[in-house]
PDB file of C-alpha atoms in Angstrom:
ATOM      1  CA  UNK A  15      61.426-102.592 -13.044  1.00 97.00           C
ATOM      2  CA  UNK A  16      57.934-101.326 -13.822  1.00 98.00           C
ATOM      3  CA  UNK A  17      55.801 -99.926 -10.993  1.00 98.00           C
ATOM      4  CA  UNK A  18      52.110 -99.035 -10.687  1.00 98.00           C
ATOM      5  CA  UNK A  19      51.184 -96.239  -8.267  1.00 98.00           C
ATOM      6  CA  UNK A  20      47.454 -96.252  -7.475  1.00 98.00           C
ATOM      7  CA  UNK A  21      46.481 -92.946  -5.865  1.00 98.00           C
ATOM      8  CA  UNK A  22      43.307 -92.203  -3.906  1.00 98.00           C
ATOM      9  CA  UNK A  23      42.535 -89.006  -1.994  1.00 98.00           C
ATOM     10  CA  UNK A  24      40.903 -89.813   1.363  1.00 98.00           C
ATOM     11  CA  UNK A  25      44.180 -91.003   2.885  1.00 98.00           C
ATOM     12  CA  UNK A  26      46.163 -87.946   1.797  1.00 98.00           C
ATOM     13  CA  UNK A  27      47.673 -85.760   4.525  1.00 98.00           C
ATOM     14  CA  UNK A  28      45.445 -82.780   5.335  1.00 98.00           C
ATOM     15  CA  UNK A  29      42.257 -84.343   3.917  1.00 98.00           C
ATOM     16  CA  UNK A  30      39.487 -84.987   6.476  1.00 98.00           C
ATOM     17  CA  UNK A  31      36.141 -83.777   5.061  1.00 98.00           C
ATOM     18  CA  UNK A  32      33.744 -84.675   2.245  1.00 96.00           C
ATOM     19  CA  UNK A  33      34.051 -81.204   0.703  1.00 97.00           C
ATOM     20  CA  UNK A  34      37.725 -81.915   0.109  1.00 98.00           C
ATOM     21  CA  UNK A  35      37.054 -85.042  -1.926  1.00 97.00           C
ATOM     22  CA  UNK A  36      34.070 -83.995  -4.054  1.00 96.00           C
ATOM     23  CA  UNK A  37      34.456 -81.939  -7.196  1.00 95.00           C
ATOM     24  CA  UNK A  38      32.669 -78.614  -7.214  1.00 94.00           C
ATOM     25  CA  UNK A  39      33.906 -77.532  -3.794  1.00 94.00           C
ATOM     26  CA  UNK A  40      36.699 -74.957  -3.406  1.00 94.00           C
ATOM     27  CA  UNK A  41      38.471 -77.215  -0.887  1.00 96.00           C
ATOM     28  CA  UNK A  42      38.532 -80.025  -3.448  1.00 98.00           C
ATOM     29  CA  UNK A  43      40.695 -77.911  -5.740  1.00 97.00           C
ATOM     30  CA  UNK A  44      43.312 -77.732  -2.992  1.00 97.00           C
ATOM     31  CA  UNK A  45      42.994 -81.385  -2.031  1.00 98.00           C
ATOM     32  CA  UNK A  46      43.482 -82.649  -5.581  1.00 98.00           C
ATOM     33  CA  UNK A  47      46.806 -80.808  -5.654  1.00 98.00           C
ATOM     34  CA  UNK A  48      47.809 -82.434  -2.346  1.00 98.00           C
ATOM     35  CA  UNK A  49      46.855 -85.779  -3.904  1.00 98.00           C
ATOM     36  CA  UNK A  50      49.027 -85.060  -6.933  1.00 98.00           C
ATOM     37  CA  UNK A  51      52.066 -84.199  -4.866  1.00 98.00           C
ATOM     38  CA  UNK A  52      51.773 -87.419  -2.842  1.00 98.00           C
ATOM     39  CA  UNK A  53      51.610 -89.331  -6.139  1.00 98.00           C
ATOM     40  CA  UNK A  54      54.713 -87.470  -7.271  1.00 98.00           C
ATOM     41  CA  UNK A  55      56.498 -88.439  -4.062  1.00 98.00           C
ATOM     42  CA  UNK A  56      55.782 -92.108  -4.790  1.00 98.00           C
ATOM     43  CA  UNK A  57      56.871 -91.716  -8.411  1.00 98.00           C
ATOM     44  CA  UNK A  58      60.117 -90.093  -7.314  1.00 98.00           C
ATOM     45  CA  UNK A  59      60.738 -92.871  -4.795  1.00 98.00           C
ATOM     46  CA  UNK A  60      60.176 -95.510  -7.453  1.00 98.00           C
ATOM     47  CA  UNK A  61      62.708 -93.941  -9.799  1.00 98.00           C
ATOM     48  CA  UNK A  62      65.142 -93.430  -6.912  1.00 98.00           C
ATOM     49  CA  UNK A  63      64.903 -97.176  -6.259  1.00 98.00           C
ATOM     50  CA  UNK A  64      65.692 -98.061  -9.858  1.00 98.00           C
ATOM     51  CA  UNK A  65      62.332 -98.180 -11.631  1.00 98.00           C
ATOM     52  CA  UNK A  66      62.546 -97.895 -15.383  1.00 98.00           C
ATOM     53  CA  UNK A  67      58.858 -97.110 -15.863  1.00 98.00           C
ATOM     54  CA  UNK A  68      56.078 -95.858 -13.578  1.00 98.00           C
ATOM     55  CA  UNK A  69      52.353 -95.792 -14.241  1.00 98.00           C
ATOM     56  CA  UNK A  70      50.301 -93.556 -11.938  1.00 98.00           C
ATOM     57  CA  UNK A  71      46.630 -94.482 -11.687  1.00 98.00           C
ATOM     58  CA  UNK A  72      44.166 -91.741 -10.718  1.00 98.00           C
ATOM     59  CA  UNK A  73      41.954 -93.857  -8.464  1.00 98.00           C
ATOM     60  CA  UNK A  74      39.446 -91.461  -6.904  1.00 98.00           C
ATOM     61  CA  UNK A  75      35.859 -90.783  -7.955  1.00 95.00           C
ATOM     62  CA  UNK A  76      35.682 -90.187 -11.676  1.00 95.00           C
ATOM     63  CA  UNK A  77      39.386 -91.057 -12.035  1.00 97.00           C
ATOM     64  CA  UNK A  78      40.381 -87.646 -13.389  1.00 96.00           C
ATOM     65  CA  UNK A  79      41.396 -85.605 -10.386  1.00 98.00           C
ATOM     66  CA  UNK A  80      45.114 -84.918 -10.616  1.00 98.00           C
ATOM     67  CA  UNK A  81      46.097 -81.969 -12.863  1.00 97.00           C
ATOM     68  CA  UNK A  82      48.236 -83.590 -15.527  1.00 96.00           C
ATOM     69  CA  UNK A  83      50.581 -80.624 -15.750  1.00 97.00           C
ATOM     70  CA  UNK A  84      51.569 -81.077 -12.091  1.00 98.00           C
ATOM     71  CA  UNK A  85      52.517 -84.753 -12.378  1.00 98.00           C
ATOM     72  CA  UNK A  86      56.110 -85.916 -12.589  1.00 98.00           C
ATOM     73  CA  UNK A  87      56.750 -85.983 -16.362  1.00 98.00           C
ATOM     74  CA  UNK A  88      58.638 -89.260 -16.112  1.00 98.00           C
ATOM     75  CA  UNK A  89      55.426 -91.161 -15.267  1.00 98.00           C
ATOM     76  CA  UNK A  90      52.563 -92.247 -17.489  1.00 98.00           C
ATOM     77  CA  UNK A  91      49.091 -91.237 -16.334  1.00 98.00           C
ATOM     78  CA  UNK A  92      46.173 -93.733 -16.183  1.00 97.00           C
ATOM     79  CA  UNK A  93      42.921 -91.781 -15.947  1.00 96.00           C
ATOM     80  CA  UNK A  94      39.233 -91.721 -16.865  1.00 96.00           C
ATOM     81  CA  UNK A  95      36.382 -94.211 -16.688  1.00 93.00           C
ATOM     82  CA  UNK A  96      34.792 -96.619 -17.334  1.00 94.00           C
ATOM     83  CA  UNK A  97      37.676 -99.062 -17.193  1.00 95.00           C
ATOM     84  CA  UNK A  98      37.559-102.744 -16.335  1.00 96.00           C
ATOM     85  CA  UNK A  99      40.259-102.805 -13.658  1.00 98.00           C
ATOM     86  CA  UNK A 100      39.225 -99.616 -11.882  1.00 97.00           C
ATOM     87  CA  UNK A 101      41.698 -98.505  -9.225  1.00 98.00           C
ATOM     88  CA  UNK A 102      44.137-101.181 -10.391  1.00 98.00           C
ATOM     89  CA  UNK A 103      44.081-100.297 -14.105  1.00 98.00           C
ATOM     90  CA  UNK A 104      47.604-100.746 -15.415  1.00 98.00           C
ATOM     91  CA  UNK A 105      48.336-103.880 -13.390  1.00 98.00           C
ATOM     92  CA  UNK A 106      47.844-105.838 -16.616  1.00 97.00           C
ATOM     93  CA  UNK A 107      50.677-103.928 -18.308  1.00 96.00           C
ATOM     94  CA  UNK A 108      53.486-106.133 -17.030  1.00 97.00           C
ATOM     95  CA  UNK A 109      54.153-104.261 -13.781  1.00 98.00           C
ATOM     96  CA  UNK A 110      56.326-105.768 -11.040  1.00 98.00           C
ATOM     97  CA  UNK A 111      54.817-104.123  -7.963  1.00 98.00           C
ATOM     98  CA  UNK A 112      51.994-101.871  -6.775  1.00 98.00           C
ATOM     99  CA  UNK A 113      52.163 -98.888  -4.425  1.00 98.00           C
ATOM    100  CA  UNK A 114      48.866 -97.642  -2.917  1.00 98.00           C
ATOM    101  CA  UNK A 115      48.949 -93.947  -2.015  1.00 98.00           C
ATOM    102  CA  UNK A 116      46.228 -92.027  -0.164  1.00 98.00           C
ATOM    103  CA  UNK A 117      44.085 -95.084   0.608  1.00 98.00           C
ATOM    104  CA  UNK A 118      41.525 -95.294   3.402  1.00 98.00           C
ATOM    105  CA  UNK A 119      39.618 -97.523   5.815  1.00 98.00           C
ATOM    106  CA  UNK A 120      36.754 -99.747   4.649  1.00 98.00           C
ATOM    107  CA  UNK A 121      33.027 -99.031   5.063  1.00 97.00           C
ATOM    108  CA  UNK A 122      32.096 -99.068   8.754  1.00 95.00           C
ATOM    109  CA  UNK A 123      35.782 -98.741   9.599  1.00 96.00           C
ATOM    110  CA  UNK A 124      37.103 -96.234  12.121  1.00 95.00           C
ATOM    111  CA  UNK A 125      39.185 -94.276   9.646  1.00 98.00           C
ATOM    112  CA  UNK A 126      38.825 -90.814   8.165  1.00 98.00           C
ATOM    113  CA  UNK A 127      36.224 -90.763   5.355  1.00 98.00           C
ATOM    114  CA  UNK A 128      35.916 -94.551   5.606  1.00 98.00           C
ATOM    115  CA  UNK A 129      33.887 -96.196   2.834  1.00 98.00           C
ATOM    116  CA  UNK A 130      34.072 -98.932   0.224  1.00 98.00           C
ATOM    117  CA  UNK A 131      33.788 -97.828  -3.410  1.00 98.00           C
ATOM    118  CA  UNK A 132      30.537 -95.895  -3.012  1.00 97.00           C
ATOM    119  CA  UNK A 133      29.350 -94.522   0.326  1.00 96.00           C
ATOM    120  CA  UNK A 134      25.871 -93.809  -1.090  1.00 97.00           C
ATOM    121  CA  UNK A 135      25.363 -97.421  -2.192  1.00 98.00           C
ATOM    122  CA  UNK A 136      27.247 -99.812   0.074  1.00 98.00           C
ATOM    123  CA  UNK A 137      27.166-100.163   3.840  1.00 98.00           C
ATOM    124  CA  UNK A 138      29.326-103.303   3.942  1.00 98.00           C
ATOM    125  CA  UNK A 139      31.046-105.468   1.338  1.00 98.00           C
ATOM    126  CA  UNK A 140      32.180-109.018   2.131  1.00 98.00           C
ATOM    127  CA  UNK A 141      34.300-111.352   0.037  1.00 98.00           C
ATOM    128  CA  UNK A 142      34.263-114.955   1.287  1.00 98.00           C
ATOM    129  CA  UNK A 143      32.795-113.788   4.587  1.00 97.00           C
ATOM    130  CA  UNK A 144      35.447-111.136   5.276  1.00 97.00           C
ATOM    131  CA  UNK A 145      34.638-107.429   5.233  1.00 97.00           C
ATOM    132  CA  UNK A 146      36.741-105.747   2.569  1.00 98.00           C
ATOM    133  CA  UNK A 147      37.631-102.234   1.565  1.00 97.00           C
ATOM    134  CA  UNK A 148      39.105-100.942  -1.631  1.00 98.00           C
ATOM    135  CA  UNK A 149      42.675-101.896  -0.733  1.00 98.00           C
ATOM    136  CA  UNK A 150      41.676-105.500  -0.017  1.00 98.00           C
ATOM    137  CA  UNK A 151      39.646-105.836  -3.216  1.00 98.00           C
ATOM    138  CA  UNK A 152      42.245-104.265  -5.440  1.00 98.00           C
ATOM    139  CA  UNK A 153      45.180-105.872  -3.665  1.00 98.00           C
ATOM    140  CA  UNK A 154      43.546-109.222  -4.385  1.00 98.00           C
ATOM    141  CA  UNK A 155      42.970-108.159  -7.987  1.00 98.00           C
ATOM    142  CA  UNK A 156      46.677-107.310  -8.299  1.00 98.00           C
ATOM    143  CA  UNK A 157      47.459-110.687  -6.751  1.00 98.00           C
ATOM    144  CA  UNK A 158      45.355-112.397  -9.385  1.00 98.00           C
ATOM    145  CA  UNK A 159      47.752-110.862 -11.923  1.00 98.00           C
ATOM    146  CA  UNK A 160      50.713-112.072  -9.865  1.00 98.00           C
ATOM    147  CA  UNK A 161      51.636-108.582  -8.651  1.00 98.00           C
ATOM    148  CA  UNK A 162      52.296-107.774  -4.971  1.00 98.00           C
ATOM    149  CA  UNK A 163      51.371-104.643  -3.033  1.00 98.00           C
ATOM    150  CA  UNK A 164      54.721-103.448  -1.674  1.00 98.00           C
ATOM    151  CA  UNK A 165      53.807-100.072  -0.148  1.00 98.00           C
ATOM    152  CA  UNK A 166      50.676 -98.283   1.046  1.00 98.00           C
ATOM    153  CA  UNK A 167      49.904 -94.964   2.731  1.00 98.00           C
ATOM    154  CA  UNK A 168      46.917 -93.644   4.663  1.00 98.00           C
ATOM    155  CA  UNK A 169      45.685 -93.157   8.206  1.00 98.00           C
ATOM    156  CA  UNK A 170      46.268 -95.436  11.182  1.00 98.00           C
ATOM    157  CA  UNK A 171      42.892 -97.218  10.827  1.00 98.00           C
ATOM    158  CA  UNK A 172      43.652 -98.078   7.197  1.00 98.00           C
ATOM    159  CA  UNK A 173      47.029 -99.461   8.205  1.00 98.00           C
ATOM    160  CA  UNK A 174      45.623-101.547  11.069  1.00 98.00           C
ATOM    161  CA  UNK A 175      43.033-103.098   8.745  1.00 97.00           C
ATOM    162  CA  UNK A 176      45.431-103.947   5.943  1.00 98.00           C
ATOM    163  CA  UNK A 177      48.741-104.934   7.522  1.00 97.00           C
ATOM    164  CA  UNK A 178      47.438-108.501   8.023  1.00 97.00           C
ATOM    165  CA  UNK A 179      46.689-108.723   4.289  1.00 97.00           C
ATOM    166  CA  UNK A 180      50.008-107.254   3.151  1.00 98.00           C
ATOM    167  CA  UNK A 181      52.356-108.207   6.005  1.00 97.00           C
ATOM    168  CA  UNK A 182      55.549-107.617   4.022  1.00 97.00           C
ATOM    169  CA  UNK A 183      54.537-104.223   2.619  1.00 98.00           C
ATOM    170  CA  UNK A 184      55.879-100.896   3.857  1.00 98.00           C
ATOM    171  CA  UNK A 185      53.098 -98.766   5.373  1.00 98.00           C
ATOM    172  CA  UNK A 186      53.347 -94.996   5.722  1.00 98.00           C
ATOM    173  CA  UNK A 187      50.996 -93.275   8.176  1.00 98.00           C
ATOM    174  CA  UNK A 188      50.011 -89.829   6.934  1.00 98.00           C
ATOM    175  CA  UNK A 189      47.554 -89.041   9.742  1.00 98.00           C
ATOM    176  CA  UNK A 190      45.759 -90.434  12.779  1.00 98.00           C
ATOM    177  CA  UNK A 191      41.986 -90.729  12.722  1.00 98.00           C
ATOM    178  CA  UNK A 192      40.072 -89.181  15.605  1.00 98.00           C
ATOM    179  CA  UNK A 193      36.688 -89.484  13.863  1.00 97.00           C
ATOM    180  CA  UNK A 194      34.983 -89.900  10.497  1.00 96.00           C
ATOM    181  CA  UNK A 195      35.825 -86.313   9.565  1.00 98.00           C
ATOM    182  CA  UNK A 196      38.639 -85.409  11.961  1.00 98.00           C
ATOM    183  CA  UNK A 197      42.237 -86.386  12.509  1.00 98.00           C
ATOM    184  CA  UNK A 198      45.785 -85.399  13.373  1.00 98.00           C
ATOM    185  CA  UNK A 199      47.815 -85.085  10.172  1.00 98.00           C
ATOM    186  CA  UNK A 200      51.406 -84.799   9.114  1.00 98.00           C
ATOM    187  CA  UNK A 201      52.197 -81.681   7.147  1.00 98.00           C
ATOM    188  CA  UNK A 202      51.976 -82.221   3.381  1.00 98.00           C
ATOM    189  CA  UNK A 203      55.754 -81.897   3.082  1.00 98.00           C
ATOM    190  CA  UNK A 204      56.434 -84.418   5.845  1.00 98.00           C
ATOM    191  CA  UNK A 205      53.957 -86.873   4.324  1.00 98.00           C
ATOM    192  CA  UNK A 206      55.587 -86.590   0.893  1.00 98.00           C
ATOM    193  CA  UNK A 207      59.031 -87.205   2.335  1.00 98.00           C
ATOM    194  CA  UNK A 208      57.752 -90.251   4.219  1.00 98.00           C
ATOM    195  CA  UNK A 209      56.011 -91.640   1.132  1.00 98.00           C
ATOM    196  CA  UNK A 210      59.112 -91.208  -1.019  1.00 98.00           C
ATOM    197  CA  UNK A 211      61.261 -92.933   1.597  1.00 98.00           C
ATOM    198  CA  UNK A 212      58.667 -95.684   2.025  1.00 98.00           C
ATOM    199  CA  UNK A 213      58.600 -96.483  -1.682  1.00 98.00           C
ATOM    200  CA  UNK A 214      62.394 -96.572  -1.832  1.00 98.00           C
ATOM    201  CA  UNK A 215      62.537 -98.947   1.129  1.00 98.00           C
ATOM    202  CA  UNK A 216      59.791-101.173  -0.281  1.00 98.00           C
ATOM    203  CA  UNK A 217      61.378-101.543  -3.695  1.00 98.00           C
ATOM    204  CA  UNK A 218      64.831-102.242  -2.299  1.00 97.00           C
ATOM    205  CA  UNK A 219      63.506-105.189  -0.317  1.00 95.00           C
ATOM    206  CA  UNK A 220      63.009-108.672  -1.647  1.00 95.00           C
ATOM    207  CA  UNK A 221      59.709-108.694  -3.498  1.00 93.00           C
ATOM    208  CA  UNK A 222      56.892-110.090  -1.276  1.00 96.00           C
ATOM    209  CA  UNK A 223      54.380-112.679  -2.319  1.00 95.00           C
ATOM    210  CA  UNK A 224      51.176-111.366  -3.920  1.00 98.00           C
ATOM    211  CA  UNK A 225      47.994-111.371  -1.859  1.00 97.00           C
ATOM    212  CA  UNK A 226      45.869-114.244  -3.184  1.00 96.00           C
ATOM    213  CA  UNK A 227      42.149-114.510  -2.452  1.00 97.00           C
ATOM    214  CA  UNK A 228      40.279-117.801  -2.720  1.00 97.00           C
ATOM    215  CA  UNK A 229      38.090-118.106  -5.811  1.00 97.00           C
ATOM    216  CA  UNK A 230      35.334-118.637  -6.761  1.00 98.00           C
ATOM    217  CA  UNK A 231      34.471-115.837  -4.368  1.00 98.00           C
ATOM    218  CA  UNK A 232      31.226-115.474  -2.458  1.00 98.00           C
ATOM    219  CA  UNK A 233      30.287-111.789  -2.413  1.00 98.00           C
ATOM    220  CA  UNK A 234      27.749-110.280  -0.031  1.00 98.00           C
ATOM    221  CA  UNK A 235      26.809-106.601  -0.078  1.00 98.00           C
ATOM    222  CA  UNK A 236      24.778-104.771   2.526  1.00 98.00           C
ATOM    223  CA  UNK A 237      23.192-101.779   0.836  1.00 98.00           C
ATOM    224  CA  UNK A 238      22.497 -98.405   2.377  1.00 98.00           C
ATOM    225  CA  UNK A 239      18.738 -98.711   1.672  1.00 98.00           C
ATOM    226  CA  UNK A 240      16.248-101.396   0.706  1.00 98.00           C
ATOM    227  CA  UNK A 241      15.531 -99.427  -2.474  1.00 98.00           C
ATOM    228  CA  UNK A 242      19.132 -99.990  -3.569  1.00 98.00           C
ATOM    229  CA  UNK A 243      18.743-103.725  -2.957  1.00 98.00           C
ATOM    230  CA  UNK A 244      15.562-103.611  -5.075  1.00 98.00           C
ATOM    231  CA  UNK A 245      17.495-101.907  -7.848  1.00 98.00           C
ATOM    232  CA  UNK A 246      20.548-104.166  -7.768  1.00 98.00           C
ATOM    233  CA  UNK A 247      18.437-107.320  -7.896  1.00 97.00           C
ATOM    234  CA  UNK A 248      17.159-106.273 -11.302  1.00 96.00           C
ATOM    235  CA  UNK A 249      20.422-107.964 -12.320  1.00 96.00           C
ATOM    236  CA  UNK A 250      19.217-111.567 -12.925  1.00 95.00           C
ATOM    237  CA  UNK A 251      22.207-113.347 -11.391  1.00 94.00           C
ATOM    238  CA  UNK A 252      22.040-111.497  -8.071  1.00 97.00           C
ATOM    239  CA  UNK A 253      20.340-113.078  -5.069  1.00 97.00           C
ATOM    240  CA  UNK A 254      18.252-111.174  -2.537  1.00 98.00           C
ATOM    241  CA  UNK A 255      19.461-112.375   0.855  1.00 97.00           C
ATOM    242  CA  UNK A 256      17.682-109.873   3.072  1.00 97.00           C
ATOM    243  CA  UNK A 257      15.885-106.563   2.968  1.00 97.00           C
ATOM    244  CA  UNK A 258      19.135-104.691   2.486  1.00 98.00           C
ATOM    245  CA  UNK A 259      21.530-107.491   1.506  1.00 98.00           C
ATOM    246  CA  UNK A 260      22.347-109.044  -1.847  1.00 98.00           C
ATOM    247  CA  UNK A 261      24.844-111.637  -2.984  1.00 98.00           C
ATOM    248  CA  UNK A 262      26.471-113.362  -5.927  1.00 98.00           C
ATOM    249  CA  UNK A 263      29.229-115.805  -6.768  1.00 98.00           C
ATOM    250  CA  UNK A 264      32.214-114.607  -8.796  1.00 98.00           C
ATOM    251  CA  UNK A 265      34.581-116.946 -10.658  1.00 98.00           C
ATOM    252  CA  UNK A 266      37.517-114.544 -10.244  1.00 98.00           C
ATOM    253  CA  UNK A 267      38.447-111.528  -8.158  1.00 98.00           C
ATOM    254  CA  UNK A 268      38.321-109.441 -11.317  1.00 98.00           C
ATOM    255  CA  UNK A 269      34.730-110.538 -11.942  1.00 98.00           C
ATOM    256  CA  UNK A 270      33.808-109.660  -8.351  1.00 98.00           C
ATOM    257  CA  UNK A 271      35.381-106.212  -8.531  1.00 98.00           C
ATOM    258  CA  UNK A 272      33.784-105.476 -11.883  1.00 98.00           C
ATOM    259  CA  UNK A 273      30.349-106.410 -10.534  1.00 98.00           C
ATOM    260  CA  UNK A 274      30.813-104.179  -7.476  1.00 98.00           C
ATOM    261  CA  UNK A 275      31.724-101.324  -9.805  1.00 98.00           C
ATOM    262  CA  UNK A 276      28.712-102.010 -12.025  1.00 97.00           C
ATOM    263  CA  UNK A 277      26.404-101.852  -9.012  1.00 98.00           C
ATOM    264  CA  UNK A 278      28.060 -98.639  -7.912  1.00 98.00           C
ATOM    265  CA  UNK A 279      27.298 -97.131 -11.306  1.00 97.00           C
ATOM    266  CA  UNK A 280      23.695 -98.405 -11.180  1.00 97.00           C
ATOM    267  CA  UNK A 281      23.120 -96.704  -7.844  1.00 98.00           C
ATOM    268  CA  UNK A 282      23.224 -93.292  -9.521  1.00 96.00           C
ATOM    269  CA  UNK A 283      19.639 -93.984 -10.685  1.00 96.00           C
ATOM    270  CA  UNK A 284      18.430 -93.442  -7.106  1.00 96.00           C
ATOM    271  CA  UNK A 285      20.433 -90.358  -6.226  1.00 91.00           C
TER     272      UNK A 285
END
């Protein structure tokens, strides 16, 4: 049994503020260690449940946050960018299931540090008319490879948004959102124990069906500024729908996700 653990940081216990998730801040150095230990909890749970191989994907920001020397040595580390499959890199390596650790609410959601891919660039992202966050996009990408999401952790808003998409997955609540940058959190130790137990429970169940999104997909993106819409529509195949809204059609979920990530990278021109 081969498992992919995709680890973000905003949903990690004890993380509530932008300074904790952006490199160059002293609090980030502490938060990246908290992130690593939650990844280790998931790795340990996977091996406890009988996994023979675990890939752990560093899925935050520049994809090189977790100190390699602190990771469980039994796992293989997927890190660095650019990479075509982003937060789901490794799903193409013959994995049987995905665990999402430290994930968060979508842009305009009520969760702690809610955003979708790039808070500077995107105000809302819709696939086939539905607002999506990172878990929805990447869960659908995993589904396109025939791989189900079996476990996910984050705050209560993240869980409420994504339980309908992954109804058979085990969800672990690490904290309760009381605002964009405030919440009530489990202790790091309690969160790790819950994540480890959640992964064990998820992998000992019958494997759920993958989340499948209808394709071709219609993608609509509301940008944070009209200048960003100006910039993105330099791409010839993108359509200007409104002052701050663009759209395109994607033949696959992978194509949609890759375009979103390309636009995110383009947005750095206007920072």
